[in-house]
PDB file of C-alpha atoms in Angstrom:
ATOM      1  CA  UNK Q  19       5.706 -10.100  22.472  1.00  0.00           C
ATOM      2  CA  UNK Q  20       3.592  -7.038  21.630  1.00  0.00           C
ATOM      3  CA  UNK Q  21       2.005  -6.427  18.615  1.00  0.00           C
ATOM      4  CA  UNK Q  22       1.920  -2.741  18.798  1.00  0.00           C
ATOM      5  CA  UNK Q  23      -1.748  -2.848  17.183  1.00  0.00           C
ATOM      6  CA  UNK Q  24      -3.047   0.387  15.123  1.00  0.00           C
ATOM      7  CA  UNK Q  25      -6.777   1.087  14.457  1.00  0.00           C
ATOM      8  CA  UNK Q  26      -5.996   1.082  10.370  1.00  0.00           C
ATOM      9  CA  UNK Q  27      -9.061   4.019  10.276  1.00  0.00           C
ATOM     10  CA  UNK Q  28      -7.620   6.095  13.482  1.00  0.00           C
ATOM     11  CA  UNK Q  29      -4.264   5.663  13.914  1.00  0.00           C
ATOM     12  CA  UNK Q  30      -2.146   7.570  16.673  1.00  0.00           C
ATOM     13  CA  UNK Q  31      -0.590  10.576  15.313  1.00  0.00           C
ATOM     14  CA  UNK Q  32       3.543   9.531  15.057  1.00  0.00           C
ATOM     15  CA  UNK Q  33       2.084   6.305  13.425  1.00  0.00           C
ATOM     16  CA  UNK Q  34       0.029   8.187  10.750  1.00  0.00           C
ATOM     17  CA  UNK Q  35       3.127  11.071  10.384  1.00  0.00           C
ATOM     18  CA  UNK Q  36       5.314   8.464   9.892  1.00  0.00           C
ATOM     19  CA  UNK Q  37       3.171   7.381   6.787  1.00  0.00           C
ATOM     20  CA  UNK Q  38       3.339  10.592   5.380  1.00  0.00           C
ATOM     21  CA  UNK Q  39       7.455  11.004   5.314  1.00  0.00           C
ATOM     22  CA  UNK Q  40       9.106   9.664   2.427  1.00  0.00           C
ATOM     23  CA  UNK Q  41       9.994   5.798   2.651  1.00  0.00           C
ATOM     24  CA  UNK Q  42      10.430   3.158   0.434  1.00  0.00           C
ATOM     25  CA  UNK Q  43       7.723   0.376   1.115  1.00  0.00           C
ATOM     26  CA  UNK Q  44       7.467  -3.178   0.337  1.00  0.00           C
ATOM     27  CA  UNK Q  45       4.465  -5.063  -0.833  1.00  0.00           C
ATOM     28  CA  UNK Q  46       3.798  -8.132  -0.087  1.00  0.00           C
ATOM     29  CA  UNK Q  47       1.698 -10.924  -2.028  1.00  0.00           C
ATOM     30  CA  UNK Q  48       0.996 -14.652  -2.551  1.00  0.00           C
ATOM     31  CA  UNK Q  49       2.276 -16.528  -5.311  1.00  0.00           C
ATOM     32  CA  UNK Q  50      -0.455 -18.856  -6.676  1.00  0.00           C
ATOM     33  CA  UNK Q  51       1.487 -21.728  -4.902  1.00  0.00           C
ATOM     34  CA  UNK Q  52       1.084 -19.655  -1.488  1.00  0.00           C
ATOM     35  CA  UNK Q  53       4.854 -18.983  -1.629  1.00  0.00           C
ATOM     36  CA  UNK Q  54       5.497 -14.639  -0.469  1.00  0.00           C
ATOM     37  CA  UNK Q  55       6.530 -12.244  -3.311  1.00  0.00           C
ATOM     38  CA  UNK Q  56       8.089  -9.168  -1.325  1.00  0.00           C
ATOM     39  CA  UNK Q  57       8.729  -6.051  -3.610  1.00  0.00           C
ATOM     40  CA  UNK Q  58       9.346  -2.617  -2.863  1.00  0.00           C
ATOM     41  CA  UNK Q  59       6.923  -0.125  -3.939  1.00  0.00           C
ATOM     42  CA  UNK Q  60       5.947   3.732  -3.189  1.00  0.00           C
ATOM     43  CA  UNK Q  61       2.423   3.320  -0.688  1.00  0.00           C
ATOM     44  CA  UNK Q  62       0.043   6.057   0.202  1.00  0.00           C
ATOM     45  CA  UNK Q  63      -2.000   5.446   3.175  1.00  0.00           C
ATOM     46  CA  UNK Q  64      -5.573   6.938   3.292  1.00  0.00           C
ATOM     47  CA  UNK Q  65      -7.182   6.168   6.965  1.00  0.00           C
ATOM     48  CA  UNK Q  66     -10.457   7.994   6.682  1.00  0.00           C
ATOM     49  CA  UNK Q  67     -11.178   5.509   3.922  1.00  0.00           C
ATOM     50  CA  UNK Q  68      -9.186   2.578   5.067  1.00  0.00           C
ATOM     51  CA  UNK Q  69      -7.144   1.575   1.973  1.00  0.00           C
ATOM     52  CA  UNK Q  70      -3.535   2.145   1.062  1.00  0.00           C
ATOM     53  CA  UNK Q  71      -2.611   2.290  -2.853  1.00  0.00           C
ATOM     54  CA  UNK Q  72       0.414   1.197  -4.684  1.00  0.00           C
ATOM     55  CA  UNK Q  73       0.466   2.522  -8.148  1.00  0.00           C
ATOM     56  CA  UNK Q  74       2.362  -0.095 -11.021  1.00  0.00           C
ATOM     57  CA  UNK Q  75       2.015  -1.660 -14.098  1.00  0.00           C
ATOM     58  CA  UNK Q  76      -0.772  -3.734 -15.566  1.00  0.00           C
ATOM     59  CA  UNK Q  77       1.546  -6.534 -16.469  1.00  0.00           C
ATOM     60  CA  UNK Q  78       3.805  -6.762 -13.053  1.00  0.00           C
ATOM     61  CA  UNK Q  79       3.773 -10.008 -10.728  1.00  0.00           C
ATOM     62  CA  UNK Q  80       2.111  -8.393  -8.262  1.00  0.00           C
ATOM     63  CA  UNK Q  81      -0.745  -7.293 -10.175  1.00  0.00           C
ATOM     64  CA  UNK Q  82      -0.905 -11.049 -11.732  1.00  0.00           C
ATOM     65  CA  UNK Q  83      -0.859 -12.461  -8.119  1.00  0.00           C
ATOM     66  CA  UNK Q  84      -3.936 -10.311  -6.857  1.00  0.00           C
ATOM     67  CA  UNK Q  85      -5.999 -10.524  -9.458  1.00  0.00           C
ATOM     68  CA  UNK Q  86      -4.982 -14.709  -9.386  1.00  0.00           C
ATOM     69  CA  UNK Q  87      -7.272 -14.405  -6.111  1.00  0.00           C
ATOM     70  CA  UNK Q  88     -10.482 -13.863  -7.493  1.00  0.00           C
ATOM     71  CA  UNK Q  89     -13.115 -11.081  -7.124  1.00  0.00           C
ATOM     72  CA  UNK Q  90     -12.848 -10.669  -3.567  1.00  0.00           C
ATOM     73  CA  UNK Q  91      -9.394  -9.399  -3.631  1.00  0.00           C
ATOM     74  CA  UNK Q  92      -6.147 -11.343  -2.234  1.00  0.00           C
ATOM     75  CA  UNK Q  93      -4.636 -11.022   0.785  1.00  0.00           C
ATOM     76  CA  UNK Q  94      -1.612  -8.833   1.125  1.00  0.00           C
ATOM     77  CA  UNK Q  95       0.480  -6.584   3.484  1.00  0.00           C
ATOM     78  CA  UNK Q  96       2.577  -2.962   3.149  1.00  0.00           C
ATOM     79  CA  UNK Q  97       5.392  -2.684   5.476  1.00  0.00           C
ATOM     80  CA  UNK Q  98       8.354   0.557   6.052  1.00  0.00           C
ATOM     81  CA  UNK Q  99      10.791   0.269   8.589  1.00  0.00           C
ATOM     82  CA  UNK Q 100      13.541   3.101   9.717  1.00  0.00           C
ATOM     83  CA  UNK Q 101      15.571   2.510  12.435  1.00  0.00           C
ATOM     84  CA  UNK Q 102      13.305   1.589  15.381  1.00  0.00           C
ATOM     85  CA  UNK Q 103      10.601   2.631  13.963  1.00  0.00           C
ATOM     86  CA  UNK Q 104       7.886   0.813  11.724  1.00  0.00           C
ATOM     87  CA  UNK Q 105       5.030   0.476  10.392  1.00  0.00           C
ATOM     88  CA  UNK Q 106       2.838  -2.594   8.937  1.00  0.00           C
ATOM     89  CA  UNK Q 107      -0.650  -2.134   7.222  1.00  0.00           C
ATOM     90  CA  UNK Q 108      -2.966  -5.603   6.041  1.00  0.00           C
ATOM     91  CA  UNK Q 109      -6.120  -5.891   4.336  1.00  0.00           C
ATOM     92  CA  UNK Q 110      -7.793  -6.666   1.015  1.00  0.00           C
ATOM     93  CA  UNK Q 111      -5.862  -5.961  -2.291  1.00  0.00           C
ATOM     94  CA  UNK Q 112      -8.195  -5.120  -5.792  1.00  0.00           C
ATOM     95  CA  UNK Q 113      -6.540  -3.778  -9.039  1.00  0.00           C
ATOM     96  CA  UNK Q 114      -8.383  -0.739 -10.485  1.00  0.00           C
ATOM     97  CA  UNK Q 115      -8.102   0.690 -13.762  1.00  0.00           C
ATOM     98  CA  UNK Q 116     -10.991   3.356 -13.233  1.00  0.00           C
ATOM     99  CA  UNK Q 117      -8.860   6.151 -15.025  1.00  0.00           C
ATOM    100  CA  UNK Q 118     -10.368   8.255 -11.798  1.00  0.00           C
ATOM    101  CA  UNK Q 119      -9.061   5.964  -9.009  1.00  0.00           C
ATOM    102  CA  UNK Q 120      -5.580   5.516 -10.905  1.00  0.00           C
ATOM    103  CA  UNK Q 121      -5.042   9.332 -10.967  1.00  0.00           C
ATOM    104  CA  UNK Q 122      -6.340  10.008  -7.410  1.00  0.00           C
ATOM    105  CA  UNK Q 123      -3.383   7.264  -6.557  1.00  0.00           C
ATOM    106  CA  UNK Q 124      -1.082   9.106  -8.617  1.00  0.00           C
ATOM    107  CA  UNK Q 125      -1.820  12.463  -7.233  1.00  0.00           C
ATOM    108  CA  UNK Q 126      -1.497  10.829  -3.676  1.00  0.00           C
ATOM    109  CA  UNK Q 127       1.717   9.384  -4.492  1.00  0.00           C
ATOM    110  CA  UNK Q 128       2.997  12.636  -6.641  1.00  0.00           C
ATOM    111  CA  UNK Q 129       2.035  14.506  -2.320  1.00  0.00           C
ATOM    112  CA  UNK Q 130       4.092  11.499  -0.485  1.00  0.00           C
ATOM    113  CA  UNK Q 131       7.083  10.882  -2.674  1.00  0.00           C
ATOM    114  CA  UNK Q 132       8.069  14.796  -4.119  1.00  0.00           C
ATOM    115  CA  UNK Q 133       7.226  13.476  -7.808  1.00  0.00           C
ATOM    116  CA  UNK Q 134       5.027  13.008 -10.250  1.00  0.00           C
ATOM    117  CA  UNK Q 135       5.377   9.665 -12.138  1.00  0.00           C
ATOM    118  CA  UNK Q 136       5.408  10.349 -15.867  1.00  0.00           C
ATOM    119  CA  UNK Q 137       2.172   9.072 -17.848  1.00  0.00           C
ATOM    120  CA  UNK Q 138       2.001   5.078 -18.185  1.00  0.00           C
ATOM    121  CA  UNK Q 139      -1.356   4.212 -20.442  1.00  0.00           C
ATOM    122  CA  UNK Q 140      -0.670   0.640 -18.603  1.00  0.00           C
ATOM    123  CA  UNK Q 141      -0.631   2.068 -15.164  1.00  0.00           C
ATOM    124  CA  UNK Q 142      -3.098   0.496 -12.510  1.00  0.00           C
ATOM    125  CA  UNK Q 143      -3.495   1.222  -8.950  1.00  0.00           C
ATOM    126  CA  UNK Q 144      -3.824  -2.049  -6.212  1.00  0.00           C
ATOM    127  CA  UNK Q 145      -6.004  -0.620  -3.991  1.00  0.00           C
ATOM    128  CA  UNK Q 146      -5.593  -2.347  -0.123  1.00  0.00           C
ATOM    129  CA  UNK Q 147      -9.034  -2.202   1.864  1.00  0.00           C
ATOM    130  CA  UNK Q 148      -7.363  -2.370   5.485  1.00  0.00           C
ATOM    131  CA  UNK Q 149      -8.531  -4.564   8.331  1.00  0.00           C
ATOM    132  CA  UNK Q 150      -5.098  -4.348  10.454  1.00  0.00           C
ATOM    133  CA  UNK Q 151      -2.853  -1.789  11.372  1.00  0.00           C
ATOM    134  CA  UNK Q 152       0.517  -2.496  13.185  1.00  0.00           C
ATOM    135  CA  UNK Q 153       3.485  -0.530  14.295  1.00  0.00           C
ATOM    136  CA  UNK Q 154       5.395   1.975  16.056  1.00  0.00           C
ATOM    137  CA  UNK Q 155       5.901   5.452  14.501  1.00  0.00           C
TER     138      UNK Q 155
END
């Protein structure tokens, strides 16, 4: 079966256009007892620095389930599907709350998704250091 592998810094250009339409993502984490926790969430994809971002709240599962990993970050995946087409991005998760970082991930998100969230003083971005890139755009 192919894998339809991505360089997650270079991607093709229907792979990377595709992450610039509007979908609705999912997120995917490890519970502390290694069990998946699958959400959906908005995702920006930045390939010149090799992270994605998903901006949430401070006190959300997912938040609690990367930081649970330690300093090194937890393992995690983004995925969007529509119709044939998808895409799947893998790497490194860290939680920021570098008021800087949070409202460069807002302002990214605010370009991808047509809105600006409103203010959230609990608001936190998980910030995805990629080392795979799969997919078909």
């Amino acid at each position: 079966m192919a894998a339809y592998p991505q360089d997650p810094g270079a991607p093709d250009a229907s792979y990377l256009t595709f992450w610039q339409e509007r979908h609705l993502c999912t997120l995917t984490t490890l519970r502390p007892d290694g069990t998946p926790h699958v959400v959906p969430v908005g995702v920006t994809y930045d390939p010149e620095a090799r992270l994605a971002r998903v901006i949430t709240n401070k006190s959300s599962a997912k938040v609690s389930h990367v930081l649970a990993a330690g300093p090194d970050g937890a393992t995690v995946a983004v995925c969007q599907v529509d119709g044939g087409r998808w895409a799947t991005l893998e790497g490194r998760a860290t939680v920021s709350t570098e008021p800087e970082r949070v409202a460069d991930a807002v302002r990214r998100y605010a370009v991808r998704y047509g809105r600006t969230p409103g203010p959230n003083p609990h608001r936190v971005v998980i910030e995805i250091a990629l080392t795979r890139a799969m997919g078909r755009g």
